[in-house]
Short mmCIF file of C-alpha atoms in Angstrom, two decimals:
data_model
loop_
_atom_site.label_atom_id
_atom_site.label_comp_id
_atom_site.label_asym_id
_atom_site.label_seq_id
_atom_site.Cartn_x
_atom_site.Cartn_y
_atom_site.Cartn_z
CA MET A 1 -1.83 -17.36 24.57
CA ALA A 2 1.79 -16.43 23.89
CA ARG A 3 2.73 -12.80 24.65
CA ASP A 4 5.51 -10.58 23.35
CA PRO A 5 8.37 -10.68 25.87
CA ASP A 6 9.30 -7.10 25.02
CA ASN A 7 6.70 -5.16 27.02
CA THR A 8 8.03 -1.82 25.82
CA LEU A 9 7.46 -2.80 22.21
CA ARG A 10 4.06 -4.21 23.05
CA TRP A 11 2.85 -1.03 24.72
CA ALA A 12 4.28 1.08 21.90
CA THR A 13 2.34 -1.07 19.46
CA LEU A 14 -0.85 -0.61 21.46
CA VAL A 15 -0.41 3.14 21.48
CA VAL A 16 0.06 3.21 17.70
CA LEU A 17 -2.98 1.02 17.13
CA ALA A 18 -5.08 3.15 19.43
CA ALA A 19 -3.98 6.25 17.56
CA LEU A 20 -5.16 4.64 14.35
CA GLY A 21 -8.49 3.82 15.97
CA THR A 22 -7.97 0.08 15.59
CA ALA A 23 -9.37 -2.28 18.16
CA VAL A 24 -6.86 -4.72 19.64
CA ALA A 25 -8.14 -8.14 20.53
CA GLU A 26 -6.77 -11.57 21.18
CA ALA A 27 -6.23 -13.59 18.04
CA THR A 28 -8.93 -16.22 17.73
CA ASN A 29 -8.95 -19.10 15.31
CA PRO A 30 -12.07 -19.26 13.15
CA GLY A 31 -14.62 -22.05 13.28
CA ILE A 32 -15.25 -21.59 9.56
CA VAL A 33 -13.05 -20.21 6.78
CA VAL A 34 -14.67 -19.01 3.55
CA ARG A 35 -12.33 -18.81 0.58
CA ILE A 36 -13.25 -17.22 -2.77
CA THR A 37 -10.97 -18.05 -5.68
CA GLN A 38 -10.37 -16.05 -8.86
CA GLN A 39 -13.03 -18.23 -10.50
CA GLY A 40 -15.49 -17.02 -7.92
CA LEU A 41 -14.44 -13.41 -8.43
CA ASP A 42 -14.83 -13.80 -12.20
CA TYR A 43 -18.43 -14.97 -11.68
CA ALA A 44 -19.03 -12.12 -9.24
CA CYS A 45 -17.59 -9.74 -11.82
CA GLN A 46 -20.14 -10.90 -14.41
CA ARG A 47 -22.99 -10.25 -12.03
CA GLY A 48 -21.57 -7.02 -10.71
CA VAL A 49 -20.82 -5.53 -14.11
CA ALA A 50 -24.40 -6.24 -15.16
CA VAL A 51 -25.51 -4.11 -12.21
CA LEU A 52 -22.94 -1.43 -13.06
CA GLN A 53 -24.19 -1.34 -16.65
CA LYS A 54 -27.72 -0.60 -15.46
CA GLU A 55 -26.40 2.15 -13.17
CA LEU A 56 -24.46 3.71 -16.06
CA GLU A 57 -27.60 3.62 -18.18
CA LYS A 58 -29.33 5.68 -15.48
CA ILE A 59 -26.78 8.47 -15.64
CA THR A 60 -28.46 11.84 -16.03
CA ILE A 61 -26.42 14.27 -18.09
CA PRO A 62 -27.50 17.84 -17.48
CA PRO A 63 -28.13 20.16 -20.42
CA PHE A 64 -25.35 22.50 -21.29
CA SER A 65 -24.96 25.56 -23.47
CA GLY A 66 -22.26 27.83 -24.76
CA SER A 67 -21.35 30.36 -27.34
CA PHE A 68 -19.47 30.26 -30.58
CA LYS A 69 -17.79 32.73 -32.88
CA ILE A 70 -17.58 32.28 -36.62
CA LYS A 71 -15.50 34.51 -38.83
CA TYR A 72 -17.57 37.01 -40.75
CA LEU A 73 -20.76 35.80 -39.01
CA GLY A 74 -19.85 36.81 -35.47
CA LYS A 75 -21.06 35.27 -32.21
CA GLY A 76 -23.87 32.85 -31.59
CA GLU A 77 -25.28 30.54 -28.92
CA TYR A 78 -25.93 26.82 -28.80
CA SER A 79 -27.65 24.45 -26.34
CA PHE A 80 -27.71 20.69 -25.95
CA TYR A 81 -30.56 19.21 -23.94
CA SER A 82 -32.73 16.11 -23.38
CA LEU A 83 -29.60 13.94 -23.27
CA VAL A 84 -30.43 10.26 -22.90
CA ILE A 85 -28.07 7.28 -22.69
CA ARG A 86 -29.36 4.74 -25.17
CA GLU A 87 -26.78 2.00 -24.80
CA VAL A 88 -23.85 1.02 -22.60
CA GLN A 89 -21.46 -1.74 -23.65
CA LEU A 90 -18.97 -3.18 -21.18
CA PRO A 91 -17.23 -5.88 -23.20
CA SER A 92 -14.18 -6.37 -20.98
CA SER A 93 -14.13 -6.30 -17.20
CA GLN A 94 -12.24 -7.96 -14.37
CA ILE A 95 -12.05 -8.06 -10.58
CA ARG A 96 -8.50 -8.62 -9.37
CA LEU A 97 -7.12 -9.29 -5.92
CA LEU A 98 -5.02 -6.60 -4.28
CA PRO A 99 -3.01 -8.43 -1.59
CA ASN A 100 -3.64 -7.04 1.88
CA GLU A 101 -5.83 -4.30 0.43
CA GLY A 102 -8.98 -5.64 -1.20
CA LEU A 103 -10.23 -5.84 -4.75
CA ALA A 104 -9.63 -3.89 -7.95
CA LEU A 105 -12.37 -3.50 -10.55
CA SER A 106 -11.27 -2.66 -14.08
CA VAL A 107 -13.40 -2.06 -17.17
CA THR A 108 -11.81 -1.49 -20.57
CA ASN A 109 -12.99 -0.75 -24.11
CA ALA A 110 -16.44 0.32 -22.94
CA ASN A 111 -18.72 2.33 -25.24
CA VAL A 112 -21.65 4.60 -24.50
CA LYS A 113 -24.27 5.81 -26.98
CA ILE A 114 -26.09 9.06 -26.17
CA SER A 115 -28.92 10.82 -28.00
CA GLY A 116 -30.43 14.25 -27.49
CA LYS A 117 -31.56 17.50 -28.99
CA TRP A 118 -29.69 20.67 -29.92
CA LYS A 119 -30.48 24.17 -30.93
CA ALA A 120 -28.41 27.16 -32.02
CA ARG A 121 -29.07 30.87 -32.61
CA LYS A 122 -27.24 33.62 -34.40
CA ASN A 123 -29.21 36.84 -34.42
CA PHE A 124 -32.19 36.12 -36.63
CA ILE A 125 -30.95 32.63 -37.57
CA LYS A 126 -32.39 29.82 -35.43
CA THR A 127 -31.83 26.16 -36.04
CA SER A 128 -32.33 22.89 -34.12
CA GLY A 129 -32.21 19.16 -34.54
CA ASN A 130 -31.16 15.90 -32.99
CA PHE A 131 -27.74 14.52 -32.24
CA ASP A 132 -26.04 11.19 -31.54
CA LEU A 133 -22.91 10.97 -29.43
CA SER A 134 -20.56 7.99 -29.36
CA VAL A 135 -18.29 7.78 -26.31
CA GLU A 136 -15.61 5.24 -27.12
CA GLY A 137 -12.70 3.56 -25.37
CA VAL A 138 -13.99 4.11 -21.85
CA SER A 139 -11.83 2.58 -19.13
CA ILE A 140 -12.73 2.49 -15.44
CA SER A 141 -10.50 1.61 -12.48
CA ALA A 142 -11.93 1.30 -8.96
CA SER A 143 -10.51 0.01 -5.68
CA LEU A 144 -12.90 -1.84 -3.36
CA LYS A 145 -12.03 -1.90 0.33
CA LEU A 146 -13.29 -4.86 2.34
CA SER A 147 -13.75 -4.58 6.06
CA CYS A 148 -16.06 -5.65 8.87
CA ASP A 149 -18.12 -3.88 11.47
CA PRO A 150 -16.62 -4.91 14.83
CA ALA A 151 -19.90 -4.20 16.61
CA THR A 152 -22.03 -6.48 14.42
CA GLY A 153 -19.57 -8.77 12.66
CA HIS A 154 -21.06 -7.76 9.31
CA SER A 155 -18.82 -7.52 6.27
CA THR A 156 -18.63 -4.11 4.60
CA ILE A 157 -17.42 -2.90 1.22
CA THR A 158 -16.71 0.63 0.01
CA CYS A 159 -15.30 2.18 -3.13
CA SER A 160 -12.08 3.72 -1.83
CA SER A 161 -10.97 5.22 -5.16
CA CYS A 162 -12.18 5.53 -8.74
CA SER A 163 -10.82 6.92 -11.97
CA ASN A 164 -11.83 6.72 -15.60
CA HIS A 165 -10.57 7.67 -19.02
CA ILE A 166 -12.34 8.29 -22.32
CA ASP A 167 -10.38 7.81 -25.53
CA SER A 168 -12.68 9.67 -27.89
CA VAL A 169 -16.06 11.30 -28.33
CA HIS A 170 -17.76 11.59 -31.72
CA LEU A 171 -20.71 13.87 -32.35
CA HIS A 172 -23.19 13.55 -35.21
CA VAL A 173 -25.94 16.11 -35.67
CA SER A 174 -29.05 15.78 -37.81
CA GLY A 175 -32.41 17.36 -38.41
CA SER A 176 -31.37 20.70 -39.88
CA GLN A 177 -29.75 21.97 -43.04
CA LEU A 178 -27.76 24.31 -40.80
CA GLY A 179 -26.24 21.52 -38.77
CA TRP A 180 -22.93 22.50 -40.30
CA LEU A 181 -22.91 25.33 -37.75
CA ILE A 182 -22.53 22.79 -34.95
CA GLN A 183 -19.92 20.81 -36.84
CA LEU A 184 -17.76 23.96 -37.07
CA PHE A 185 -17.15 23.87 -33.32
CA HIS A 186 -17.84 20.20 -32.59
CA LYS A 187 -14.53 19.72 -30.79
CA LYS A 188 -15.53 22.17 -28.13
CA ILE A 189 -18.87 20.45 -27.69
CA GLU A 190 -17.30 17.01 -27.63
CA SER A 191 -14.89 18.18 -24.98
CA SER A 192 -17.77 19.50 -22.84
CA LEU A 193 -19.70 16.26 -23.20
CA GLN A 194 -16.59 14.22 -22.41
CA SER A 195 -16.06 16.17 -19.17
CA ALA A 196 -19.70 15.69 -18.20
CA MET A 197 -19.50 11.93 -18.79
CA LYS A 198 -16.22 11.58 -16.97
CA ASN A 199 -17.63 13.12 -13.81
CA LYS A 200 -20.72 10.95 -13.94
CA ILE A 201 -19.01 7.60 -14.52
CA CYS A 202 -17.29 7.36 -11.14
CA GLU A 203 -20.45 8.65 -9.46
CA ALA A 204 -22.26 5.65 -10.98
CA VAL A 205 -19.53 3.25 -9.80
CA THR A 206 -19.62 4.60 -6.26
CA SER A 207 -23.43 4.52 -6.29
CA SER A 208 -23.41 0.87 -7.45
CA VAL A 209 -21.16 -0.11 -4.58
CA SER A 210 -23.09 1.77 -1.89
CA SER A 211 -26.62 1.10 -3.10
CA LYS A 212 -26.30 -2.39 -4.59
CA LEU A 213 -23.13 -4.17 -3.48
CA GLU A 214 -23.04 -3.04 0.14
CA PRO A 215 -26.68 -4.04 0.81
CA PHE A 216 -25.93 -7.39 -0.82
CA PHE A 217 -23.02 -7.90 1.58
CA GLN A 218 -25.39 -7.09 4.43
CA THR A 219 -27.43 -10.17 3.54
CA LEU A 220 -24.54 -12.38 4.62
CA PRO A 221 -25.89 -13.90 7.85
CA VAL A 222 -24.17 -12.92 11.07
CA THR A 223 -26.39 -15.20 13.16
CA ALA A 224 -28.83 -17.91 12.18
CA ARG A 225 -31.53 -19.17 14.49
CA ILE A 226 -31.79 -22.93 14.17
CA ASP A 227 -34.63 -23.74 16.56
CA ASN A 228 -35.81 -22.77 20.04
CA VAL A 229 -32.55 -23.96 21.54
CA ALA A 230 -29.61 -22.84 19.42
CA GLY A 231 -28.32 -20.38 16.91
CA ILE A 232 -25.12 -20.15 14.85
CA ASP A 233 -22.70 -17.25 15.02
CA TYR A 234 -21.32 -16.54 11.54
CA SER A 235 -19.83 -13.13 12.37
CA LEU A 236 -16.52 -12.08 10.84
CA LEU A 237 -13.59 -12.18 13.25
CA ALA A 238 -11.54 -9.78 11.13
CA PRO A 239 -11.73 -8.04 7.76
CA PRO A 240 -11.44 -10.39 4.75
CA VAL A 241 -7.87 -10.95 3.65
CA ALA A 242 -6.85 -10.75 0.00
CA THR A 243 -3.81 -12.68 -1.19
CA THR A 244 -2.45 -13.04 -4.69
CA GLU A 245 -4.80 -15.95 -5.36
CA THR A 246 -7.74 -15.93 -2.95
CA LEU A 247 -9.99 -13.87 -0.76
CA ASP A 248 -10.39 -15.37 2.71
CA GLY A 249 -12.99 -14.62 5.36
CA GLN A 250 -12.63 -15.94 8.91
CA LEU A 251 -15.97 -16.61 10.59
CA LYS A 252 -16.60 -17.39 14.23
CA GLY A 253 -18.46 -20.54 13.21
CA GLU A 254 -19.97 -21.39 16.59
CA PHE A 255 -23.27 -22.70 17.91
CA PHE A 256 -24.63 -20.83 20.90
CA SER A 257 -27.51 -21.22 23.34
CA LEU A 258 -30.43 -18.87 22.84
CA ALA A 259 -31.24 -19.07 26.54
CA HIS A 260 -27.81 -18.43 27.99
CA ARG A 261 -24.78 -17.75 25.84
CA SER A 262 -21.41 -18.71 27.27
CA PRO A 263 -18.04 -19.49 25.67
CA PRO A 264 -17.27 -23.17 25.01
CA PRO A 265 -14.66 -24.81 27.27
CA PHE A 266 -12.51 -25.56 24.20
CA ALA A 267 -10.98 -23.44 21.47
CA PRO A 268 -11.10 -23.83 17.70
CA PRO A 269 -7.95 -25.36 16.19
CA ALA A 270 -5.78 -23.66 13.59
CA LEU A 271 -6.82 -24.76 10.09
CA ALA A 272 -4.10 -25.65 7.58
CA PHE A 273 -6.07 -24.67 4.49
CA PRO A 274 -4.84 -26.43 1.33
CA ALA A 275 -4.12 -24.63 -1.93
CA ALA A 276 -7.25 -25.44 -3.94
CA HIS A 277 -8.52 -23.48 -6.95
CA ASP A 278 -10.79 -25.82 -8.90
CA HIS A 279 -14.01 -24.31 -7.57
CA MET A 280 -15.37 -20.83 -7.09
CA VAL A 281 -15.66 -21.04 -3.32
CA TYR A 282 -14.37 -23.22 -0.50
CA LEU A 283 -15.71 -23.65 3.03
CA GLY A 284 -13.39 -25.00 5.69
CA ILE A 285 -15.67 -26.14 8.54
CA SER A 286 -13.78 -26.95 11.71
CA ASP A 287 -14.75 -29.83 14.01
CA TYR A 288 -15.13 -26.99 16.55
CA PHE A 289 -18.28 -25.94 14.71
CA PHE A 290 -19.84 -29.39 15.10
CA ASN A 291 -18.67 -29.83 18.68
CA THR A 292 -20.17 -26.54 19.82
CA ALA A 293 -23.46 -27.86 18.46
CA GLY A 294 -23.16 -31.01 20.55
CA LEU A 295 -22.25 -28.95 23.61
CA VAL A 296 -25.21 -26.56 23.31
CA TYR A 297 -27.80 -29.25 22.70
CA GLN A 298 -26.45 -31.57 25.40
CA ARG A 299 -26.38 -28.78 27.98
CA ALA A 300 -29.92 -27.82 27.02
CA GLY A 301 -31.03 -31.36 27.78
CA VAL A 302 -32.52 -31.93 24.35
CA LEU A 303 -30.27 -34.84 23.38
CA ASN A 304 -32.80 -37.02 25.21
CA LEU A 305 -35.39 -39.36 23.80
CA THR A 306 -38.06 -41.10 25.83
CA LEU A 307 -39.24 -44.35 24.25
CA ARG A 308 -42.65 -45.81 25.01
CA ASP A 309 -44.32 -48.97 23.84
CA ASP A 310 -46.63 -47.12 21.45
CA MET A 311 -43.52 -45.91 19.58
CA ILE A 312 -42.52 -49.49 18.78
CA PRO A 313 -43.89 -50.90 15.51
CA LYS A 314 -46.80 -53.24 16.21
CA GLU A 315 -45.25 -56.01 14.16
CA SER A 316 -42.09 -55.97 16.32
CA LYS A 317 -41.55 -58.81 18.80
CA PHE A 318 -39.80 -56.38 21.11
CA ARG A 319 -42.17 -54.60 23.48
CA LEU A 320 -41.54 -51.98 26.13
CA THR A 321 -43.40 -53.89 28.85
CA THR A 322 -42.35 -55.57 32.06
CA LYS A 323 -43.80 -58.81 30.66
CA PHE A 324 -41.42 -58.79 27.71
CA PHE A 325 -38.40 -57.68 29.75
CA GLY A 326 -39.33 -60.33 32.30
CA THR A 327 -38.41 -62.99 29.75
CA LEU A 328 -34.84 -61.63 29.89
CA ILE A 329 -34.66 -60.31 33.44
CA PRO A 330 -37.24 -62.27 35.52
CA GLN A 331 -37.14 -59.90 38.51
CA VAL A 332 -38.59 -57.10 36.32
CA ALA A 333 -41.85 -59.00 35.79
CA LYS A 334 -41.94 -60.23 39.41
CA MET A 335 -41.50 -56.79 40.97
CA PHE A 336 -43.64 -54.92 38.44
CA PRO A 337 -46.07 -57.34 36.82
CA ASN A 338 -47.97 -56.39 33.64
CA MET A 339 -46.85 -52.81 33.41
CA ASN A 340 -45.65 -50.62 30.57
CA MET A 341 -42.11 -49.36 30.57
CA GLU A 342 -40.29 -46.23 29.45
CA LEU A 343 -36.72 -46.05 28.25
CA LEU A 344 -34.97 -42.68 28.48
CA VAL A 345 -31.99 -42.54 26.13
CA ARG A 346 -29.76 -39.51 26.60
CA ALA A 347 -26.25 -38.25 25.89
CA SER A 348 -24.34 -38.49 29.16
CA SER A 349 -21.73 -35.98 27.93
CA PRO A 350 -21.45 -33.60 24.97
CA PRO A 351 -20.88 -35.70 21.83
CA TYR A 352 -17.50 -35.01 20.25
CA LEU A 353 -16.62 -35.29 16.58
CA THR A 354 -13.05 -35.55 15.33
CA VAL A 355 -12.03 -34.95 11.74
CA SER A 356 -8.84 -36.28 10.16
CA PRO A 357 -7.63 -37.04 6.63
CA THR A 358 -8.88 -40.61 7.12
CA GLY A 359 -12.42 -39.52 7.87
CA LEU A 360 -14.77 -38.60 10.69
CA ALA A 361 -14.83 -40.30 14.08
CA PHE A 362 -17.85 -40.02 16.37
CA SER A 363 -18.26 -42.02 19.56
CA PRO A 364 -21.03 -40.49 21.69
CA ASP A 365 -21.51 -41.82 25.21
CA LEU A 366 -25.15 -42.57 25.96
CA GLU A 367 -27.16 -43.63 28.94
CA ALA A 368 -30.38 -45.62 28.92
CA GLN A 369 -32.56 -45.37 32.03
CA ALA A 370 -35.39 -47.91 32.22
CA PHE A 371 -38.57 -47.21 34.20
CA ALA A 372 -41.72 -49.11 35.02
CA VAL A 373 -44.91 -47.08 34.61
CA LEU A 374 -46.93 -47.58 37.79
CA PRO A 375 -50.76 -47.62 37.81
CA ASN A 376 -50.77 -43.99 39.06
CA SER A 377 -48.57 -43.06 36.02
CA SER A 378 -45.54 -42.38 38.22
CA LEU A 379 -42.22 -43.93 37.20
CA ALA A 380 -40.26 -46.52 39.15
CA PRO A 381 -36.56 -46.72 38.17
CA LEU A 382 -35.39 -50.17 37.13
CA PHE A 383 -31.78 -49.89 35.88
CA LEU A 384 -29.34 -47.52 34.22
CA LEU A 385 -27.19 -48.65 31.31
CA GLY A 386 -24.08 -47.00 29.99
CA VAL A 387 -24.00 -47.23 26.19
CA SER A 388 -20.65 -46.79 24.41
CA THR A 389 -21.00 -46.42 20.66
CA ASN A 390 -19.02 -46.08 17.46
CA VAL A 391 -21.04 -44.19 14.90
CA SER A 392 -20.38 -43.55 11.21
CA VAL A 393 -20.96 -39.96 10.17
CA GLU A 394 -21.81 -38.68 6.73
CA VAL A 395 -21.75 -34.93 6.23
CA GLY A 396 -22.86 -33.26 3.04
CA ALA A 397 -24.24 -30.01 1.74
CA MET A 398 -27.26 -29.06 -0.30
CA SER A 399 -27.54 -25.81 -2.21
CA ASP A 400 -27.67 -23.72 0.96
CA ARG A 401 -27.57 -26.07 3.92
CA LEU A 402 -25.26 -28.47 5.72
CA VAL A 403 -26.80 -31.91 6.29
CA GLY A 404 -25.71 -35.09 8.01
CA GLU A 405 -26.58 -38.68 8.75
CA LEU A 406 -25.51 -41.13 11.46
CA ASP A 407 -25.23 -44.92 11.26
CA LEU A 408 -24.44 -47.24 14.16
CA ASP A 409 -21.31 -49.36 13.78
CA LYS A 410 -20.81 -50.78 17.26
CA MET A 411 -22.38 -50.61 20.71
CA LEU A 412 -21.33 -51.89 24.13
CA LEU A 413 -23.46 -51.92 27.29
CA GLU A 414 -22.47 -51.45 30.89
CA LEU A 415 -24.72 -51.75 33.95
CA LYS A 416 -24.19 -48.52 35.90
CA HIS A 417 -26.94 -49.00 38.44
CA SER A 418 -29.75 -51.44 39.13
CA ASP A 419 -32.80 -51.10 41.38
CA ILE A 420 -33.86 -54.68 40.71
CA GLY A 421 -30.64 -56.52 41.52
CA PRO A 422 -27.71 -57.60 39.36
CA PHE A 423 -28.09 -59.04 35.87
CA SER A 424 -25.97 -59.51 32.75
CA THR A 425 -26.14 -56.72 30.19
CA GLU A 426 -25.61 -59.33 27.47
CA LEU A 427 -29.28 -60.12 27.91
CA LEU A 428 -30.19 -56.60 26.75
CA GLN A 429 -27.64 -56.27 23.93
CA SER A 430 -30.05 -57.48 21.25
CA ILE A 431 -32.74 -55.10 22.51
CA MET A 432 -30.46 -52.06 22.38
CA ASN A 433 -29.13 -53.22 19.00
CA TYR A 434 -32.73 -52.87 17.83
CA VAL A 435 -33.74 -49.71 19.73
CA VAL A 436 -30.81 -47.43 18.84
CA PRO A 437 -30.59 -47.94 15.04
CA SER A 438 -34.33 -48.48 14.51
CA ILE A 439 -35.87 -45.81 16.74
CA VAL A 440 -33.23 -43.46 18.20
CA LEU A 441 -31.06 -42.77 15.13
CA PRO A 442 -33.98 -42.14 12.74
CA LYS A 443 -35.15 -39.38 15.10
CA VAL A 444 -31.66 -37.87 15.14
CA ASN A 445 -31.22 -38.21 11.36
CA GLU A 446 -34.57 -36.54 10.75
CA LYS A 447 -33.16 -33.45 12.47
CA LEU A 448 -29.80 -33.70 10.70
CA GLN A 449 -31.45 -34.00 7.28
CA LYS A 450 -33.24 -30.69 7.85
CA GLY A 451 -29.75 -29.32 8.06
CA PHE A 452 -28.18 -26.09 9.19
CA PRO A 453 -27.95 -22.95 7.04
CA LEU A 454 -24.61 -22.15 5.44
CA PRO A 455 -23.22 -18.60 5.61
CA LEU A 456 -24.37 -17.52 2.16
CA PRO A 457 -25.72 -14.15 1.02
CA SER A 458 -29.24 -13.82 -0.32
CA GLN A 459 -30.12 -15.75 -3.50
CA VAL A 460 -26.73 -17.53 -3.65
CA GLN A 461 -26.79 -21.30 -4.01
CA LEU A 462 -24.05 -23.90 -4.27
CA PHE A 463 -23.62 -26.68 -6.82
CA ASN A 464 -20.90 -29.09 -8.00
CA LEU A 465 -20.09 -29.77 -4.36
CA VAL A 466 -17.11 -31.85 -3.30
CA LEU A 467 -16.09 -32.81 0.23
CA GLN A 468 -12.68 -33.74 1.58
CA PRO A 469 -11.69 -34.27 5.24
CA TYR A 470 -8.47 -32.72 6.52
CA GLN A 471 -6.92 -32.52 9.93
CA ASP A 472 -9.50 -30.87 12.23
CA PHE A 473 -11.81 -29.67 9.46
CA LEU A 474 -13.94 -30.57 6.48
CA LEU A 475 -13.28 -28.79 3.20
CA PHE A 476 -16.25 -28.14 0.93
CA GLY A 477 -15.56 -26.99 -2.60
CA ALA A 478 -18.40 -25.66 -4.71
CA ASP A 479 -19.43 -23.43 -7.56
CA ILE A 480 -22.01 -20.73 -7.01
CA HIS A 481 -25.18 -19.58 -8.72
CA TYR A 482 -26.94 -16.31 -8.07
CA GLY A 483 -30.61 -15.79 -8.67
#
């Protein structure tokens, strides 16, 4: 990794960062980049404002009382109580990007309808009734700070600031012929109610973020267990970055062994993300992500498949017996007459996928070890084949999972070792041309079709998916649905 040649400046920078309480770490390219466009934020705004509306409807406005003075009548007292919010209308709202800061939530032209009871007293005069209050022209501005927990890799969101403004408050009293008493000093009452509402609005916004939005962010997976062998690390490498057009999150995007986690011997490449805005969300999935999967499973020894004769369709002419192989390689039947065979097909090295604008290239190196099954069930090695392949790869995504499928294009055999003497591999080419696409690949594709979970929060699904290969990564574009 390149280092700053000016050590003095470097150490000064470290001191400043330490003073700010910021952890300094080596820059690491992500295995996955998640990009949310303004379209995605607009959809999130719709869902979020619906939550905010419910929180505003829950606002509890405490009762309040005061005194009044009327010429010739003197002083009196009034009280407003049992205040209930009947309706909240949020007709115009938006979430905007604040470059290098986070997000800005704005609500304009909101209206709130409140009902309650009132009573007033002046010496021997007592009166009471109901009232309706219309709070109009409410505007709310809130800044949302996005970050990540360095200990867990979880994304976090907080309301860093909030302000609101109320254009007007209109009071209407009913239920008493003496309601005119209240109307005489309605401005004072309206002012009191306006102050009470103003204090409560930002409390509701902050509460919505901490009690609803933050827990939702916590449902974003940091790790996902795939099976008994591997998991996926989806932790954030750094806080999400807001630009003028998008919100980007850099995820580790790496398979790891559940038994023994160790860093891969290769690093993720830098991703040249294109400017794309037609969908709500984009996922840039590096070939590093796929190749760490191949590494983990190959090291765990699970990219092996043992073929036996009972796994071959009965109608097939090909049999895994020394009698059948003896028709191609006579010494097999002579040395091991009338015995079953086993064929162990395994990846000899971690399979490696490359992604380019022209498509996906996948050429796993396999080995096929043939055995004769002796009468005591022990295995006698016969020969070891090297199998070079060219495989077509199709990668796609379902609503919440990444899926794939392999198809054999070409295969070449090489005799690496023989315990039965030399023979031409051309004799076995037709057999392997049958075994690999008919028996081996279906087993692999069955696993790939089950798929791997995408880094999505709870109840979020993708649709309208498109896929485009770029240099070193696949770009998925999609729209999102919540619920």
